[in-house]
Amino acid sequence: MKIFSASQIREWDEFTINKEPISSIALMERAAVACTNWIAHKFKSNNLIKIFCGRGNNGADGLAVGRMLIEKKFPVEVFIVGKSAEGSDNFKINLGRLKKISNEIYFLDSQQSLPGINKTNIVIDALFGTGLNKKPSGIYSNIIRHINDSGATTISIDMPSGLYTDTNSTSNTIVCASCTLSFQQVKLSFLMAENESYTGEVVLLNIGLADDFYKKENSNFFLVDKDLIKRIYLPRKEFANKGNFGYACLVAGSYGMMGAAVLSSRACLRSGVGKITCYICKDGYTVMQTSVPEAMCKIFGKTFIKEIKDLEDFNVVGIGPGIGKHASHKKLLQTVFTNFKKPVVIDADGSNCLSAYKSLYKSIPANSIITPHPKEFERMFGKTNNDFERMKLAIAKAKELNIFIVLKGHHTLIATPDGKSYFNPTGNAGMATAGSGDVLTGIITSLLAQRYSPLNSCILGVYLHGLAGDFAAKKLSKEAMIAGDIIDFLSQGFLSIENFQPKD
């Protein structure tokens, strides 16, 4: 699914208006019907609803929703910012329609005029939409704080007021919505952890914007969806043998951290690799042969891996989980980068070694994949002030180094060498546990060995990792999950993907 900017969304509206054709006010009516139906289904008609409207088109949406809720017998009070009825054309039309059926319309022009809100009320926020381009101030910021202080269930129409669509908003006064009813597609700001407390539950309402615009309009931002996963996924042929599914090498583990090697190698196998050899230290040999009997092992070093050789037979090398922090690892990475000319998967202590020896960056093989969490990313590329800055830095570094950066988080970002960004929709807070990153490394390494492209290995790997985590959380709870549970539910993840139905 493409993710559009605020300006592209406005163009999409205009294209739809001209294409159908449909009037702007009729398109707004369509959006209001979708919002009203959702609210009427969710809440009882004895809930007093208080709607706060700006005087632009978002306020016009609020007025239309208010009228329709009244028609469904909800008690509704509407509060409009300012002393007059002036506003956008659609605002004035919808205000006129509302006045025909309601006397509960009030104009707010000072702090003293703000209405009381109690916790049993339903608040609908229709102050600003996607067109916001400056910080809320004056009466607007007062209303936003008043709504937030009330403790009432708050529903934002399209965007929580005060939140920008596609840039950082942390210095703004922003409505903390319980739910955001947004139109047609997810907005970039919804995918940033810094905005979690503002958006609440995000519900996407299809209002029938023109498909032609969506197909022709370019974007560098995407939300991975089932249709994309179904196109990427490669079912197995009945006459296949293990040679068809690649040979992976995992350079992992050290004394006291063999669990990382076990997790990553088990995940690699569970994700379908034909065969795997683990390069490990001598002190980890018994652990590996006992825990992962399907994996072959080669020994390099006693308590940690010092140097390696014989990489030419592998389709992919994954390096980093649990290898520890040792000065000799600089040479270890140099050996891999020099002697293995295919993409490499680098994680955990592999990333930490890179951050300690930044001169190695330029020698990373083209189209390799690094999988840092935010702190590892910061050590590698420097501090950023917010999620948007971090995203932009990841995009820039992926292009500069010709690599894929999998920046782990709730909506894991995949930044590509061609400047595109993919956000992942699967996964949950139960995966915030030691070892889940090692599992992801094993999954991506496995897919790359099976000759999925680096991009598709990242997209499918991150999606499958999160999907397995979702199945695990549903069965075990988020609190009780451990990283090994993600591996155990990979089978359900694959079965689910096999049954995805592509869009018509």
Coordinates of C-alpha atoms in Angstrom, one line a residue:
M1 CA 0.0 0.0 0.0
K2 CA 1.4 3.4 -1.0
I3 CA 1.6 6.1 1.6
F4 CA 0.9 9.6 0.3
S5 CA 1.8 13.0 1.7
A6 CA -0.7 15.6 2.8
S7 CA -0.4 17.4 -0.6
Q8 CA -0.9 14.1 -2.5
I9 CA -4.0 13.4 -0.4
R10 CA -5.4 16.8 -1.5
E11 CA -4.6 16.0 -5.1
W12 CA -6.3 12.6 -4.7
D13 CA -9.5 14.3 -3.5
E14 CA -9.4 16.7 -6.4
F15 CA -8.8 14.0 -8.9
T16 CA -11.7 12.0 -7.5
I17 CA -14.0 15.0 -7.7
N18 CA -13.1 15.6 -11.3
K19 CA -13.0 11.9 -12.3
E20 CA -16.4 10.6 -11.0
P21 CA -17.5 13.4 -11.2
I22 CA -18.7 14.2 -7.7
S23 CA -19.0 17.5 -5.9
S24 CA -16.6 18.3 -3.0
I25 CA -19.6 18.5 -0.6
A26 CA -20.9 15.1 -1.8
L27 CA -17.5 13.5 -1.3
M28 CA -17.4 15.0 2.2
E29 CA -20.9 13.5 2.8
R30 CA -19.5 10.1 1.8
A31 CA -16.7 10.4 4.4
A32 CA -19.2 11.6 7.1
V33 CA -21.5 8.6 6.4
A34 CA -18.5 6.3 7.0
C35 CA -17.6 8.0 10.2
T36 CA -21.2 8.1 11.5
N37 CA -21.8 4.5 10.8
W38 CA -18.7 3.5 12.7
I39 CA -19.6 5.7 15.7
A40 CA -23.2 4.5 15.8
H41 CA -22.1 0.9 15.7
K42 CA -19.5 1.5 18.5
F43 CA -21.5 3.6 21.0
K44 CA -25.0 3.6 22.5
S45 CA -27.4 6.4 21.4
N46 CA -27.7 7.7 25.0
N47 CA -24.0 8.9 25.0
L48 CA -23.8 12.7 24.8
I49 CA -21.5 13.6 21.9
K50 CA -19.6 16.9 21.9
I51 CA -18.1 17.9 18.6
F52 CA -15.4 20.5 18.3
C53 CA -15.1 22.0 14.8
G54 CA -12.6 24.2 13.1
R55 CA -13.8 26.3 10.2
G56 CA -12.0 24.4 7.4
N57 CA -12.9 21.2 5.7
N58 CA -12.1 19.1 8.8
G59 CA -14.6 21.2 10.7
A60 CA -17.1 20.7 7.9
D61 CA -16.6 16.9 8.3
G62 CA -17.5 17.3 12.0
L63 CA -20.6 19.3 11.2
A64 CA -21.8 16.6 8.7
V65 CA -21.1 13.8 11.3
G66 CA -23.0 15.8 13.9
R67 CA -26.1 16.1 11.7
M68 CA -26.1 12.4 10.8
L69 CA -25.7 11.4 14.5
I70 CA -28.7 13.6 15.4
E71 CA -30.7 11.8 12.7
K72 CA -29.7 8.6 14.4
K73 CA -31.1 9.9 17.7
F74 CA -27.8 10.6 19.4
P75 CA -27.7 13.7 21.6
V76 CA -25.2 16.1 20.0
E77 CA -23.7 19.4 20.9
V78 CA -21.5 21.2 18.4
F79 CA -18.8 23.8 19.3
I80 CA -17.3 25.9 16.6
V81 CA -14.1 27.9 17.1
G82 CA -14.5 31.6 16.6
K83 CA -17.3 34.2 16.8
S84 CA -18.7 33.9 13.4
A85 CA -20.1 31.3 10.9
E86 CA -17.3 32.1 8.4
G87 CA -15.3 29.3 7.0
S88 CA -14.6 27.2 3.9
D89 CA -17.4 26.7 1.4
N90 CA -18.1 23.2 2.6
F91 CA -18.1 24.4 6.2
K92 CA -20.8 27.0 5.5
I93 CA -22.9 24.5 3.6
N94 CA -22.8 21.9 6.3
L95 CA -23.4 24.5 9.0
G96 CA -26.5 25.6 7.2
R97 CA -27.7 21.9 7.0
L98 CA -27.0 21.4 10.7
K99 CA -28.9 24.5 11.8
K100 CA -32.1 23.1 10.2
I101 CA -32.2 20.2 12.7
S102 CA -30.3 21.5 15.8
N103 CA -30.2 24.4 18.1
E104 CA -27.2 23.0 20.0
I105 CA -24.6 24.9 18.1
Y106 CA -22.2 27.1 20.0
F107 CA -19.3 29.4 19.1
L108 CA -16.1 29.5 21.2
D109 CA -14.0 32.6 21.3
S110 CA -12.3 32.5 24.7
Q111 CA -11.1 30.2 27.5
Q112 CA -14.1 31.2 29.5
S113 CA -16.5 29.9 26.9
L114 CA -15.2 26.4 26.8
P115 CA -17.9 23.9 27.7
G116 CA -17.6 21.3 30.4
I117 CA -16.7 17.8 29.4
N118 CA -17.1 14.8 31.6
K119 CA -15.7 11.3 31.3
T120 CA -19.1 9.9 30.1
N121 CA -19.2 12.2 27.1
I122 CA -17.9 11.2 23.6
V123 CA -15.8 14.0 22.1
I124 CA -15.3 14.2 18.4
D125 CA -12.3 16.2 17.3
A126 CA -12.7 18.0 14.0
L127 CA -10.5 21.0 14.5
F128 CA -7.7 20.3 11.9
G129 CA -7.2 17.6 9.3
T130 CA -4.3 16.6 7.0
G131 CA -3.8 20.2 5.9
L132 CA -2.4 21.5 9.2
N133 CA 0.9 23.4 8.5
K134 CA 1.5 25.3 11.7
K135 CA 1.3 24.7 15.4
P136 CA -2.1 25.2 17.0
S137 CA -2.2 28.3 19.2
G138 CA -4.6 30.5 21.1
I139 CA -8.1 29.2 21.4
Y140 CA -7.2 26.1 19.4
S141 CA -4.4 25.0 21.8
N142 CA -6.7 25.7 24.7
I143 CA -9.4 23.5 23.3
I144 CA -7.0 20.7 22.7
R145 CA -5.7 20.8 26.2
H146 CA -9.3 21.0 27.5
I147 CA -10.2 17.9 25.6
N148 CA -7.1 16.0 26.8
D149 CA -7.7 17.0 30.4
S150 CA -11.3 15.8 30.3
G151 CA -10.6 12.1 30.3
A152 CA -13.5 11.6 27.8
T153 CA -13.4 9.1 25.0
T154 CA -12.1 11.1 22.0
I155 CA -12.5 10.4 18.4
S156 CA -10.4 12.3 15.9
I157 CA -11.7 12.7 12.3
D158 CA -8.9 12.0 9.8
M159 CA -6.0 13.2 12.0
P160 CA -5.7 14.0 15.7
S161 CA -5.7 17.8 15.7
G162 CA -2.3 19.3 16.1
L163 CA -0.5 16.3 14.5
Y164 CA 1.2 16.8 11.1
T165 CA 0.6 14.2 8.4
D166 CA 4.2 13.6 7.3
T167 CA 6.6 15.5 9.6
N168 CA 7.6 15.7 13.2
S169 CA 5.0 17.3 15.6
T170 CA 6.5 16.8 19.0
S171 CA 6.5 20.5 19.9
N172 CA 2.8 20.9 19.0
T173 CA -0.2 20.8 21.3
I174 CA -2.0 17.6 20.0
V175 CA -5.3 15.9 20.8
C176 CA -4.7 12.5 22.5
A177 CA -7.3 10.5 20.6
S178 CA -8.8 7.2 21.8
C179 CA -9.4 6.5 18.2
T180 CA -8.6 8.1 14.8
L181 CA -11.0 7.6 12.0
S182 CA -8.8 8.2 9.0
F183 CA -9.8 8.1 5.3
Q184 CA -8.6 5.7 2.6
Q185 CA -5.0 5.0 3.8
V186 CA -2.6 5.1 6.7
K187 CA -0.7 8.4 7.2
L188 CA 3.0 8.4 7.7
S189 CA 2.8 10.0 11.1
F190 CA 0.7 7.1 12.3
L191 CA 3.7 4.7 11.9
M192 CA 6.0 6.7 14.2
A193 CA 6.4 5.5 17.8
E194 CA 6.5 9.1 19.0
N195 CA 2.9 9.6 18.0
E196 CA 1.4 6.5 19.6
S197 CA -0.1 8.5 22.5
Y198 CA -2.0 10.8 20.0
T199 CA -3.5 8.4 17.5
G200 CA -5.0 5.7 19.7
E201 CA -6.6 3.0 17.6
V202 CA -6.4 3.9 13.9
V203 CA -9.4 2.9 11.8
L204 CA -9.2 3.3 8.0
L205 CA -12.4 4.1 6.3
N206 CA -12.7 3.6 2.5
I207 CA -14.5 6.6 1.0
G208 CA -14.0 5.5 -2.6
L209 CA -11.2 7.8 -3.7
A210 CA -10.3 7.2 -7.4
D211 CA -8.3 4.1 -8.0
D212 CA -6.7 5.6 -11.1
F213 CA -4.9 8.2 -9.0
Y214 CA -3.6 5.6 -6.6
K215 CA -2.2 3.5 -9.5
K216 CA -0.5 6.4 -11.3
E217 CA 0.8 8.4 -8.4
N218 CA 4.3 7.7 -7.2
S219 CA 5.4 7.3 -3.6
N220 CA 8.6 6.4 -1.9
F221 CA 6.7 5.2 1.2
F222 CA 4.8 1.9 1.5
L223 CA 2.9 -0.1 4.1
V224 CA 3.4 -3.8 3.5
D225 CA 0.1 -5.5 3.0
K226 CA -1.1 -9.1 2.3
D227 CA -1.3 -8.5 -1.4
L228 CA 2.4 -7.6 -1.6
I229 CA 3.3 -10.6 0.6
K230 CA 1.3 -12.9 -1.6
R231 CA 3.2 -11.7 -4.7
I232 CA 6.6 -12.1 -3.0
Y233 CA 6.0 -15.5 -1.4
L234 CA 7.3 -18.5 -3.5
P235 CA 5.5 -21.8 -2.9
R236 CA 7.6 -24.9 -3.1
K237 CA 7.5 -27.2 -6.1
E238 CA 6.7 -30.8 -5.5
F239 CA 9.9 -32.1 -7.0
A240 CA 12.2 -29.8 -5.0
N241 CA 15.2 -30.9 -3.0
K242 CA 17.2 -29.2 -0.3
G243 CA 19.6 -27.9 -2.9
N244 CA 16.9 -25.7 -4.2
F245 CA 16.6 -23.8 -1.0
G246 CA 20.1 -22.6 -0.4
Y247 CA 23.1 -23.1 1.9
A248 CA 23.4 -20.6 4.7
C249 CA 26.3 -19.8 7.0
L250 CA 25.7 -18.2 10.4
V251 CA 28.6 -16.7 12.3
A252 CA 27.2 -16.6 15.7
G253 CA 27.6 -17.1 19.4
S254 CA 30.4 -17.0 22.0
Y255 CA 30.9 -18.3 25.5
G256 CA 27.9 -17.2 27.6
M257 CA 25.9 -16.1 24.5
M258 CA 25.3 -19.3 22.6
G259 CA 21.6 -18.8 23.0
A260 CA 21.8 -16.2 20.2
A261 CA 23.4 -18.7 17.9
V262 CA 20.8 -21.3 18.8
L263 CA 17.9 -18.9 18.2
S264 CA 19.1 -17.5 14.9
S265 CA 20.0 -21.0 13.5
R266 CA 16.7 -22.5 14.6
A267 CA 14.8 -19.6 13.0
C268 CA 16.9 -20.0 9.8
L269 CA 15.9 -23.7 9.6
R270 CA 12.3 -23.1 10.4
S271 CA 12.2 -20.5 7.6
G272 CA 13.0 -23.1 5.0
V273 CA 16.7 -23.0 4.3
G274 CA 18.0 -26.1 2.6
K275 CA 21.0 -26.5 4.9
I276 CA 23.0 -24.5 7.4
T277 CA 26.5 -24.5 8.8
C278 CA 27.1 -22.5 12.0
Y279 CA 30.6 -21.0 12.5
I280 CA 31.0 -21.1 16.3
C281 CA 33.6 -21.2 19.1
K282 CA 34.7 -24.5 20.6
D283 CA 33.0 -23.8 23.9
G284 CA 29.7 -23.6 22.1
Y285 CA 30.0 -26.8 20.2
T286 CA 28.1 -29.1 22.6
V287 CA 25.3 -26.5 23.0
M288 CA 24.8 -26.2 19.3
Q289 CA 24.9 -29.9 18.4
T290 CA 22.5 -30.7 21.3
S291 CA 20.1 -27.8 20.7
V292 CA 20.1 -27.7 16.9
P293 CA 21.0 -31.2 15.6
E294 CA 19.9 -30.2 12.0
A295 CA 22.7 -27.6 11.8
M296 CA 26.3 -28.5 10.9
C297 CA 29.1 -26.7 12.8
K298 CA 32.6 -25.5 12.2
I299 CA 34.9 -24.4 15.1
F300 CA 36.9 -21.1 14.9
G301 CA 38.3 -20.1 18.3
K302 CA 37.8 -21.3 21.9
T303 CA 35.5 -18.9 23.7
F304 CA 34.7 -16.6 20.8
I305 CA 35.1 -16.7 17.0
K306 CA 38.5 -15.2 16.0
E307 CA 38.7 -15.7 12.3
I308 CA 37.0 -17.7 9.6
K309 CA 37.6 -19.1 6.2
D310 CA 36.0 -21.2 3.5
L311 CA 33.0 -19.0 2.7
E312 CA 32.8 -19.7 -1.1
D313 CA 30.2 -22.6 -0.9
F314 CA 27.5 -20.5 0.8
N315 CA 24.6 -18.6 -0.7
V316 CA 24.6 -16.2 2.2
V317 CA 26.4 -15.3 5.4
G318 CA 24.7 -14.0 8.5
I319 CA 27.0 -12.6 11.1
G320 CA 26.6 -11.0 14.5
P321 CA 24.2 -12.7 17.0
G322 CA 26.0 -13.3 20.2
I323 CA 29.6 -13.0 18.8
G324 CA 30.5 -10.5 21.6
K325 CA 32.7 -7.5 21.4
H326 CA 36.3 -8.2 20.6
A327 CA 39.0 -6.2 18.8
S328 CA 39.7 -9.1 16.5
H329 CA 36.1 -8.9 15.1
K330 CA 37.2 -6.0 12.9
K331 CA 39.4 -8.6 11.0
L332 CA 36.5 -11.0 11.1
L333 CA 34.2 -8.6 9.3
Q334 CA 37.0 -7.6 6.8
T335 CA 37.4 -11.3 6.0
V336 CA 33.7 -11.7 5.2
F337 CA 33.5 -8.5 3.2
T338 CA 36.6 -9.2 1.2
N339 CA 36.1 -12.9 0.5
F340 CA 32.3 -13.1 0.2
K341 CA 31.0 -11.1 -2.7
K342 CA 27.3 -11.7 -2.1
P343 CA 25.0 -9.8 0.2
V344 CA 25.6 -10.4 3.9
V345 CA 23.2 -10.1 6.8
I346 CA 24.7 -8.2 9.7
D347 CA 23.1 -8.0 13.2
A348 CA 23.7 -7.4 16.9
D349 CA 27.4 -7.5 17.7
G350 CA 28.2 -7.4 14.0
S351 CA 26.5 -4.0 13.9
N352 CA 28.3 -3.0 17.1
C353 CA 31.6 -3.9 15.5
L354 CA 30.8 -1.7 12.5
S355 CA 30.0 1.2 14.7
A356 CA 33.4 0.8 16.4
Y357 CA 35.2 0.7 13.1
K358 CA 33.3 3.0 10.7
S359 CA 36.0 2.6 8.1
L360 CA 34.5 -0.7 7.3
Y361 CA 31.2 0.8 6.1
K362 CA 32.4 1.3 2.5
S363 CA 33.5 -2.3 2.2
I364 CA 30.1 -3.8 3.1
P365 CA 29.1 -5.9 0.0
A366 CA 26.4 -4.2 -2.1
N367 CA 22.8 -5.1 -1.2
S368 CA 23.7 -6.4 2.2
I369 CA 21.2 -6.2 5.0
I370 CA 21.8 -4.7 8.5
T371 CA 19.2 -5.1 11.2
P372 CA 19.8 -2.6 14.0
H373 CA 17.5 -1.6 16.8
P374 CA 17.3 2.1 17.5
K375 CA 20.3 2.2 19.9
E376 CA 22.5 0.2 17.5
F377 CA 21.4 2.5 14.7
E378 CA 22.4 5.5 16.8
R379 CA 25.8 4.0 17.5
M380 CA 26.3 3.3 13.8
F381 CA 25.1 6.6 12.3
G382 CA 24.6 9.2 15.1
K383 CA 21.9 10.6 17.3
T384 CA 18.7 12.0 15.9
N385 CA 16.1 14.2 17.6
N386 CA 12.9 12.3 16.6
D387 CA 11.5 9.4 14.6
F388 CA 11.3 11.4 11.4
E389 CA 14.9 12.4 11.6
R390 CA 15.9 8.8 12.2
M391 CA 13.8 7.6 9.3
K392 CA 15.4 10.2 7.0
L393 CA 18.9 9.2 8.2
A394 CA 18.2 5.5 7.5
I395 CA 17.0 6.4 4.0
A396 CA 20.1 8.5 3.4
K397 CA 22.5 5.8 4.7
A398 CA 20.9 3.0 2.8
K399 CA 21.4 5.0 -0.4
E400 CA 24.9 6.1 0.4
L401 CA 26.2 2.6 1.4
N402 CA 24.0 0.7 -1.2
I403 CA 22.6 -1.5 1.5
F404 CA 19.2 -2.4 3.1
I405 CA 18.6 -1.1 6.6
V406 CA 16.0 -2.9 8.7
L407 CA 15.4 -0.5 11.5
K408 CA 13.6 -2.5 14.1
G409 CA 10.5 -1.2 16.0
H410 CA 6.8 -1.6 16.2
H411 CA 6.4 -0.7 12.5
T412 CA 9.9 -1.9 11.4
L413 CA 11.3 0.4 8.7
I414 CA 13.0 -1.2 5.7
A415 CA 15.1 1.5 3.9
T416 CA 16.4 0.5 0.5
P417 CA 19.3 1.6 -1.7
D418 CA 16.9 3.2 -4.2
G419 CA 15.4 5.6 -1.6
K420 CA 12.2 3.7 -0.9
S421 CA 10.8 2.8 2.5
Y422 CA 8.6 0.0 3.6
F423 CA 6.8 -0.2 7.0
N424 CA 5.7 -3.5 8.5
P425 CA 2.2 -3.9 9.9
T426 CA 2.7 -7.2 11.9
G427 CA 4.1 -7.7 15.4
N428 CA 3.3 -6.7 18.9
A429 CA 4.9 -5.6 22.2
G430 CA 5.3 -9.2 23.3
M431 CA 8.2 -9.4 20.9
A432 CA 10.1 -6.8 22.9
T433 CA 12.2 -9.5 24.5
A434 CA 15.8 -10.7 24.4
G435 CA 16.6 -12.8 21.4
S436 CA 13.8 -11.7 19.1
G437 CA 16.3 -9.9 16.9
D438 CA 18.4 -13.0 16.6
V439 CA 15.3 -14.8 15.3
L440 CA 14.8 -12.1 12.7
T441 CA 18.4 -12.5 11.6
G442 CA 17.9 -16.2 11.1
I443 CA 14.7 -15.7 9.1
I444 CA 16.1 -13.1 6.7
T445 CA 19.3 -15.1 6.3
S446 CA 17.2 -18.2 5.4
L447 CA 15.1 -16.3 2.8
L448 CA 18.2 -14.8 1.2
A449 CA 19.7 -18.2 0.9
Q450 CA 16.6 -19.4 -0.8
R451 CA 17.2 -16.8 -3.5
Y452 CA 14.6 -14.3 -2.5
S453 CA 16.0 -10.9 -3.5
P454 CA 17.5 -8.8 -0.7
L455 CA 14.4 -6.5 -0.8
N456 CA 11.9 -9.4 -0.7
S457 CA 13.9 -11.2 2.0
C458 CA 13.6 -8.1 4.2
I459 CA 9.9 -7.5 3.4
L460 CA 8.8 -11.1 3.8
G461 CA 11.2 -11.8 6.7
V462 CA 10.1 -8.9 8.8
Y463 CA 6.4 -9.6 8.0
L464 CA 6.7 -13.3 8.8
H465 CA 8.6 -12.5 12.0
G466 CA 5.8 -10.2 13.2
L467 CA 3.1 -12.5 12.1
A468 CA 4.5 -15.4 14.0
G469 CA 4.8 -13.1 17.0
D470 CA 1.1 -12.2 16.6
F471 CA 0.1 -15.9 16.6
A472 CA 2.3 -16.5 19.7
A473 CA 0.8 -13.5 21.6
K474 CA -2.7 -14.7 20.8
K475 CA -1.9 -18.1 22.2
L476 CA 0.5 -17.2 25.1
S477 CA -0.1 -13.5 25.9
K478 CA 2.3 -10.7 25.2
E479 CA 3.8 -10.9 28.7
A480 CA 4.6 -14.6 28.6
M481 CA 6.2 -14.6 25.2
I482 CA 9.9 -15.4 24.7
A483 CA 11.9 -15.3 21.5
G484 CA 11.8 -19.1 21.0
D485 CA 8.0 -18.8 20.8
I486 CA 8.3 -16.7 17.6
I487 CA 10.2 -19.6 16.0
D488 CA 7.6 -22.1 17.2
F489 CA 4.8 -20.1 15.5
L490 CA 6.6 -19.6 12.2
S491 CA 4.8 -22.6 10.8
Q492 CA 1.4 -20.9 11.4
G493 CA 2.8 -17.8 9.8
F494 CA 3.7 -19.7 6.6
L495 CA 0.4 -21.5 6.6
S496 CA -1.4 -18.1 6.9
I497 CA 0.6 -16.6 4.0
E498 CA -0.2 -19.6 1.8
N499 CA -3.9 -18.9 2.3
F500 CA -3.8 -15.2 1.6
Q501 CA -6.1 -14.2 -1.2
P502 CA -4.8 -11.6 -3.6
K503 CA -7.0 -8.6 -4.5
D504 CA -9.1 -8.8 -7.6

